[in-house]
């Protein structure tokens, strides 16, 4: 069987290395890549890969935001089947592993993995296995048996209701960007920024931009 893979990582050099390693495998084809949450979600929904190799930490939200964005967009994109997500991260922290698995990833491996091991992990998750680097599986088992030191993530329905693009706009608003600057940064029109900002205010139940900025800072969204 041949497996179609999409790469998500904000470091282009790293993506190039992974692409070169996987190119050695006859049964694996890299069909797309992206370095931001919004580009990743759009690309995944467009090409419908079998497996997504997912970076956990990126400046605009990271792996969990990509997982949520794809899940939200799948009905509109009319995906026949959801891709399988395999986290590929430099982090081996328990909270990162557990949060990513809770969000829907099928496995989690660290960037110390060899090219051959990564190709094998891609095949295994595509075929239904759960794959973890050594010791990381213990974090997940502890989480689901109630012995994990990592607490369940606090529910934040207002934040969770935002789309990836609305979250991008919110972060820039909280950092003091003007609508024009946000439009230039995200390559969208000022009118579109205004629409997103209006949606963010409504979904977060904030009355104005000052209140929204304070709300965002309490959640460390402008860091």
PDB file of N, CA and C in Angstrom, residues 1-8 14 18-19 21-32 49-54 82-88 106-110 113-133:
ATOM      1  N   UNK A   1       0.834  -1.197   0.000  1.00  0.00           N
ATOM      2  CA  UNK A   1       0.000   0.000   0.000  1.00  0.00           C
ATOM      3  C   UNK A   1       0.869   1.248   0.000  1.00  0.00           C
ATOM      4  N   UNK A   2       0.344   2.307  -0.607  1.00  0.00           N
ATOM      5  CA  UNK A   2       1.049   3.585  -0.619  1.00  0.00           C
ATOM      6  C   UNK A   2       0.330   4.562   0.307  1.00  0.00           C
ATOM      7  N   UNK A   3       1.105   5.340   1.053  1.00  0.00           N
ATOM      8  CA  UNK A   3       0.524   6.279   2.013  1.00  0.00           C
ATOM      9  C   UNK A   3       0.915   7.710   1.658  1.00  0.00           C
ATOM     10  N   UNK A   4      -0.080   8.604   1.669  1.00  0.00           N
ATOM     11  CA  UNK A   4       0.119  10.016   1.340  1.00  0.00           C
ATOM     12  C   UNK A   4       0.283  10.800   2.638  1.00  0.00           C
ATOM     13  N   UNK A   5       1.367  11.577   2.711  1.00  0.00           N
ATOM     14  CA  UNK A   5       1.750  12.241   3.962  1.00  0.00           C
ATOM     15  C   UNK A   5       1.798  13.751   3.768  1.00  0.00           C
ATOM     16  N   UNK A   6       1.316  14.477   4.790  1.00  0.00           N
ATOM     17  CA  UNK A   6       1.390  15.946   4.821  1.00  0.00           C
ATOM     18  C   UNK A   6       2.272  16.341   5.996  1.00  0.00           C
ATOM     19  N   UNK A   7       3.232  17.262   5.777  1.00  0.00           N
ATOM     20  CA  UNK A   7       4.170  17.679   6.815  1.00  0.00           C
ATOM     21  C   UNK A   7       3.769  19.026   7.405  1.00  0.00           C
ATOM     22  N   UNK A   8       3.697  19.099   8.726  1.00  0.00           N
ATOM     23  CA  UNK A   8       3.404  20.356   9.422  1.00  0.00           C
ATOM     24  C   UNK A   8       4.548  20.673  10.370  1.00  0.00           C
ATOM     25  N   UNK A  14      13.832  21.717   8.513  1.00  0.00           N
ATOM     26  CA  UNK A  14      13.444  20.422   9.082  1.00  0.00           C
ATOM     27  C   UNK A  14      12.475  19.701   8.149  1.00  0.00           C
ATOM     28  N   UNK A  18      12.901  15.888   6.519  1.00  0.00           N
ATOM     29  CA  UNK A  18      11.901  14.814   6.639  1.00  0.00           C
ATOM     30  C   UNK A  18      11.444  14.365   5.252  1.00  0.00           C
ATOM     31  N   UNK A  19      11.223  15.332   4.381  1.00  0.00           N
ATOM     32  CA  UNK A  19      10.790  14.998   3.022  1.00  0.00           C
ATOM     33  C   UNK A  19      11.837  14.138   2.315  1.00  0.00           C
ATOM     34  N   UNK A  21      14.046  12.147   3.733  1.00  0.00           N
ATOM     35  CA  UNK A  21      14.073  10.815   4.346  1.00  0.00           C
ATOM     36  C   UNK A  21      12.915   9.956   3.838  1.00  0.00           C
ATOM     37  N   UNK A  22      11.731  10.542   3.783  1.00  0.00           N
ATOM     38  CA  UNK A  22      10.564   9.772   3.365  1.00  0.00           C
ATOM     39  C   UNK A  22      10.581   9.474   1.869  1.00  0.00           C
ATOM     40  N   UNK A  23      11.301  10.296   1.092  1.00  0.00           N
ATOM     41  CA  UNK A  23      11.387  10.061  -0.351  1.00  0.00           C
ATOM     42  C   UNK A  23      12.100   8.755  -0.674  1.00  0.00           C
ATOM     43  N   UNK A  24      12.852   8.238   0.285  1.00  0.00           N
ATOM     44  CA  UNK A  24      13.544   6.972   0.077  1.00  0.00           C
ATOM     45  C   UNK A  24      12.604   5.772   0.161  1.00  0.00           C
ATOM     46  N   UNK A  25      11.392   6.027   0.648  1.00  0.00           N
ATOM     47  CA  UNK A  25      10.427   4.954   0.833  1.00  0.00           C
ATOM     48  C   UNK A  25       9.470   4.896  -0.354  1.00  0.00           C
ATOM     49  N   UNK A  26       9.439   3.757  -1.032  1.00  0.00           N
ATOM     50  CA  UNK A  26       8.583   3.614  -2.212  1.00  0.00           C
ATOM     51  C   UNK A  26       7.104   3.757  -1.884  1.00  0.00           C
ATOM     52  N   UNK A  27       6.710   3.360  -0.690  1.00  0.00           N
ATOM     53  CA  UNK A  27       5.287   3.320  -0.350  1.00  0.00           C
ATOM     54  C   UNK A  27       4.803   4.584   0.357  1.00  0.00           C
ATOM     55  N   UNK A  28       5.647   5.614   0.432  1.00  0.00           N
ATOM     56  CA  UNK A  28       5.252   6.854   1.105  1.00  0.00           C
ATOM     57  C   UNK A  28       5.470   8.030   0.165  1.00  0.00           C
ATOM     58  N   UNK A  29       4.430   8.851   0.018  1.00  0.00           N
ATOM     59  CA  UNK A  29       4.504  10.027  -0.850  1.00  0.00           C
ATOM     60  C   UNK A  29       4.139  11.276  -0.049  1.00  0.00           C
ATOM     61  N   UNK A  30       5.022  12.264  -0.022  1.00  0.00           N
ATOM     62  CA  UNK A  30       4.720  13.539   0.637  1.00  0.00           C
ATOM     63  C   UNK A  30       3.916  14.387  -0.336  1.00  0.00           C
ATOM     64  N   UNK A  31       2.680  14.694   0.026  1.00  0.00           N
ATOM     65  CA  UNK A  31       1.770  15.392  -0.888  1.00  0.00           C
ATOM     66  C   UNK A  31       1.561  16.858  -0.530  1.00  0.00           C
ATOM     67  N   UNK A  32       2.166  17.310   0.561  1.00  0.00           N
ATOM     68  CA  UNK A  32       2.019  18.706   0.936  1.00  0.00           C
ATOM     69  C   UNK A  32       2.748  19.023   2.219  1.00  0.00           C
ATOM     70  N   UNK A  49      -4.652  13.968   3.003  1.00  0.00           N
ATOM     71  CA  UNK A  49      -3.611  12.947   3.122  1.00  0.00           C
ATOM     72  C   UNK A  49      -4.066  11.785   3.999  1.00  0.00           C
ATOM     73  N   UNK A  50      -3.317  10.705   3.962  1.00  0.00           N
ATOM     74  CA  UNK A  50      -3.588   9.584   4.857  1.00  0.00           C
ATOM     75  C   UNK A  50      -3.041   9.859   6.251  1.00  0.00           C
ATOM     76  N   UNK A  51      -1.844  10.464   6.301  1.00  0.00           N
ATOM     77  CA  UNK A  51      -1.157  10.726   7.571  1.00  0.00           C
ATOM     78  C   UNK A  51      -0.643  12.154   7.589  1.00  0.00           C
ATOM     79  N   UNK A  52      -0.788  12.824   8.728  1.00  0.00           N
ATOM     80  CA  UNK A  52      -0.210  14.148   8.941  1.00  0.00           C
ATOM     81  C   UNK A  52       0.882  14.030   9.998  1.00  0.00           C
ATOM     82  N   UNK A  53       2.102  14.425   9.636  1.00  0.00           N
ATOM     83  CA  UNK A  53       3.185  14.531  10.618  1.00  0.00           C
ATOM     84  C   UNK A  53       3.095  15.923  11.217  1.00  0.00           C
ATOM     85  N   UNK A  54       2.854  15.992  12.509  1.00  0.00           N
ATOM     86  CA  UNK A  54       2.390  17.222  13.145  1.00  0.00           C
ATOM     87  C   UNK A  54       3.369  17.753  14.181  1.00  0.00           C
ATOM     88  N   UNK A  82     -11.039  10.948   7.678  1.00  0.00           N
ATOM     89  CA  UNK A  82     -10.139  11.863   8.362  1.00  0.00           C
ATOM     90  C   UNK A  82      -8.710  11.335   8.283  1.00  0.00           C
ATOM     91  N   UNK A  83      -7.728  12.216   8.101  1.00  0.00           N
ATOM     92  CA  UNK A  83      -6.346  11.762   8.151  1.00  0.00           C
ATOM     93  C   UNK A  83      -5.967  11.331   9.562  1.00  0.00           C
ATOM     94  N   UNK A  84      -4.931  10.534   9.657  1.00  0.00           N
ATOM     95  CA  UNK A  84      -4.383  10.132  10.949  1.00  0.00           C
ATOM     96  C   UNK A  84      -3.242  11.078  11.290  1.00  0.00           C
ATOM     97  N   UNK A  85      -3.197  11.546  12.535  1.00  0.00           N
ATOM     98  CA  UNK A  85      -2.181  12.497  12.951  1.00  0.00           C
ATOM     99  C   UNK A  85      -1.117  11.811  13.808  1.00  0.00           C
ATOM    100  N   UNK A  86       0.147  12.022  13.431  1.00  0.00           N
ATOM    101  CA  UNK A  86       1.287  11.525  14.192  1.00  0.00           C
ATOM    102  C   UNK A  86       2.141  12.719  14.593  1.00  0.00           C
ATOM    103  N   UNK A  87       2.189  13.021  15.892  1.00  0.00           N
ATOM    104  CA  UNK A  87       2.990  14.146  16.365  1.00  0.00           C
ATOM    105  C   UNK A  87       4.473  13.821  16.210  1.00  0.00           C
ATOM    106  N   UNK A  88       5.220  14.795  15.704  1.00  0.00           N
ATOM    107  CA  UNK A  88       6.675  14.678  15.543  1.00  0.00           C
ATOM    108  C   UNK A  88       7.279  15.929  16.150  1.00  0.00           C
ATOM    109  N   UNK A 106      -2.857  10.126  16.859  1.00  0.00           N
ATOM    110  CA  UNK A 106      -2.804   8.674  17.018  1.00  0.00           C
ATOM    111  C   UNK A 106      -1.468   8.202  17.587  1.00  0.00           C
ATOM    112  N   UNK A 107      -0.483   9.095  17.568  1.00  0.00           N
ATOM    113  CA  UNK A 107       0.820   8.726  18.091  1.00  0.00           C
ATOM    114  C   UNK A 107       1.672   9.956  18.334  1.00  0.00           C
ATOM    115  N   UNK A 108       2.821   9.733  18.954  1.00  0.00           N
ATOM    116  CA  UNK A 108       3.704  10.851  19.311  1.00  0.00           C
ATOM    117  C   UNK A 108       5.140  10.329  19.341  1.00  0.00           C
ATOM    118  N   UNK A 109       5.974  10.858  18.443  1.00  0.00           N
ATOM    119  CA  UNK A 109       7.390  10.486  18.412  1.00  0.00           C
ATOM    120  C   UNK A 109       8.234  11.749  18.470  1.00  0.00           C
ATOM    121  N   UNK A 110       9.437  11.612  18.973  1.00  0.00           N
ATOM    122  CA  UNK A 110      10.325  12.771  19.090  1.00  0.00           C
ATOM    123  C   UNK A 110      11.224  12.879  17.858  1.00  0.00           C
ATOM    124  N   UNK A 113      14.101  10.512  16.330  1.00  0.00           N
ATOM    125  CA  UNK A 113      13.791   9.293  15.605  1.00  0.00           C
ATOM    126  C   UNK A 113      14.574   9.245  14.289  1.00  0.00           C
ATOM    127  N   UNK A 114      14.960   8.067  13.862  1.00  0.00           N
ATOM    128  CA  UNK A 114      15.670   7.914  12.590  1.00  0.00           C
ATOM    129  C   UNK A 114      14.687   7.950  11.436  1.00  0.00           C
ATOM    130  N   UNK A 115      15.208   8.158  10.223  1.00  0.00           N
ATOM    131  CA  UNK A 115      14.348   8.190   9.056  1.00  0.00           C
ATOM    132  C   UNK A 115      13.594   6.895   8.847  1.00  0.00           C
ATOM    133  N   UNK A 116      14.276   5.772   9.031  1.00  0.00           N
ATOM    134  CA  UNK A 116      13.628   4.473   8.859  1.00  0.00           C
ATOM    135  C   UNK A 116      12.556   4.250   9.917  1.00  0.00           C
ATOM    136  N   UNK A 117      12.850   4.659  11.157  1.00  0.00           N
ATOM    137  CA  UNK A 117      11.865   4.515  12.227  1.00  0.00           C
ATOM    138  C   UNK A 117      10.645   5.392  11.969  1.00  0.00           C
ATOM    139  N   UNK A 118      10.874   6.589  11.428  1.00  0.00           N
ATOM    140  CA  UNK A 118       9.763   7.490  11.131  1.00  0.00           C
ATOM    141  C   UNK A 118       8.880   6.903  10.030  1.00  0.00           C
ATOM    142  N   UNK A 119       9.496   6.363   8.989  1.00  0.00           N
ATOM    143  CA  UNK A 119       8.723   5.742   7.914  1.00  0.00           C
ATOM    144  C   UNK A 119       7.893   4.581   8.456  1.00  0.00           C
ATOM    145  N   UNK A 120       8.479   3.803   9.339  1.00  0.00           N
ATOM    146  CA  UNK A 120       7.750   2.686   9.940  1.00  0.00           C
ATOM    147  C   UNK A 120       6.582   3.194  10.792  1.00  0.00           C
ATOM    148  N   UNK A 121       6.811   4.301  11.534  1.00  0.00           N
ATOM    149  CA  UNK A 121       5.752   4.876  12.361  1.00  0.00           C
ATOM    150  C   UNK A 121       4.601   5.378  11.494  1.00  0.00           C
ATOM    151  N   UNK A 122       4.921   5.989  10.347  1.00  0.00           N
ATOM    152  CA  UNK A 122       3.882   6.452   9.417  1.00  0.00           C
ATOM    153  C   UNK A 122       3.026   5.287   8.958  1.00  0.00           C
ATOM    154  N   UNK A 123       3.683   4.200   8.549  1.00  0.00           N
ATOM    155  CA  UNK A 123       2.937   3.030   8.088  1.00  0.00           C
ATOM    156  C   UNK A 123       2.056   2.458   9.201  1.00  0.00           C
ATOM    157  N   UNK A 124       2.598   2.400  10.386  1.00  0.00           N
ATOM    158  CA  UNK A 124       1.863   1.780  11.490  1.00  0.00           C
ATOM    159  C   UNK A 124       0.619   2.581  11.873  1.00  0.00           C
ATOM    160  N   UNK A 125       0.743   3.913  11.978  1.00  0.00           N
ATOM    161  CA  UNK A 125      -0.443   4.697  12.343  1.00  0.00           C
ATOM    162  C   UNK A 125      -1.470   4.673  11.210  1.00  0.00           C
ATOM    163  N   UNK A 126      -0.989   4.642   9.967  1.00  0.00           N
ATOM    164  CA  UNK A 126      -1.910   4.572   8.830  1.00  0.00           C
ATOM    165  C   UNK A 126      -2.712   3.271   8.853  1.00  0.00           C
ATOM    166  N   UNK A 127      -2.108   2.238   9.397  1.00  0.00           N
ATOM    167  CA  UNK A 127      -2.769   0.925   9.452  1.00  0.00           C
ATOM    168  C   UNK A 127      -3.532   0.690  10.747  1.00  0.00           C
ATOM    169  N   UNK A 128      -3.586   1.732  11.600  1.00  0.00           N
ATOM    170  CA  UNK A 128      -4.427   1.637  12.782  1.00  0.00           C
ATOM    171  C   UNK A 128      -3.731   1.487  14.113  1.00  0.00           C
ATOM    172  N   UNK A 129      -2.393   1.369  14.113  1.00  0.00           N
ATOM    173  CA  UNK A 129      -1.675   1.242  15.375  1.00  0.00           C
ATOM    174  C   UNK A 129      -1.512   2.598  16.046  1.00  0.00           C
ATOM    175  N   UNK A 130      -1.283   2.583  17.353  1.00  0.00           N
ATOM    176  CA  UNK A 130      -0.864   3.770  18.095  1.00  0.00           C
ATOM    177  C   UNK A 130       0.651   3.664  18.284  1.00  0.00           C
ATOM    178  N   UNK A 131       1.379   4.742  17.988  1.00  0.00           N
ATOM    179  CA  UNK A 131       2.839   4.683  17.983  1.00  0.00           C
ATOM    180  C   UNK A 131       3.409   5.772  18.891  1.00  0.00           C
ATOM    181  N   UNK A 132       4.337   5.372  19.763  1.00  0.00           N
ATOM    182  CA  UNK A 132       4.973   6.325  20.664  1.00  0.00           C
ATOM    183  C   UNK A 132       6.468   6.046  20.765  1.00  0.00           C
ATOM    184  N   UNK A 133       7.232   7.105  20.945  1.00  0.00           N
ATOM    185  CA  UNK A 133       8.641   6.930  21.275  1.00  0.00           C
ATOM    186  C   UNK A 133       8.734   6.280  22.656  1.00  0.00           C
TER     187      UNK A 133
END
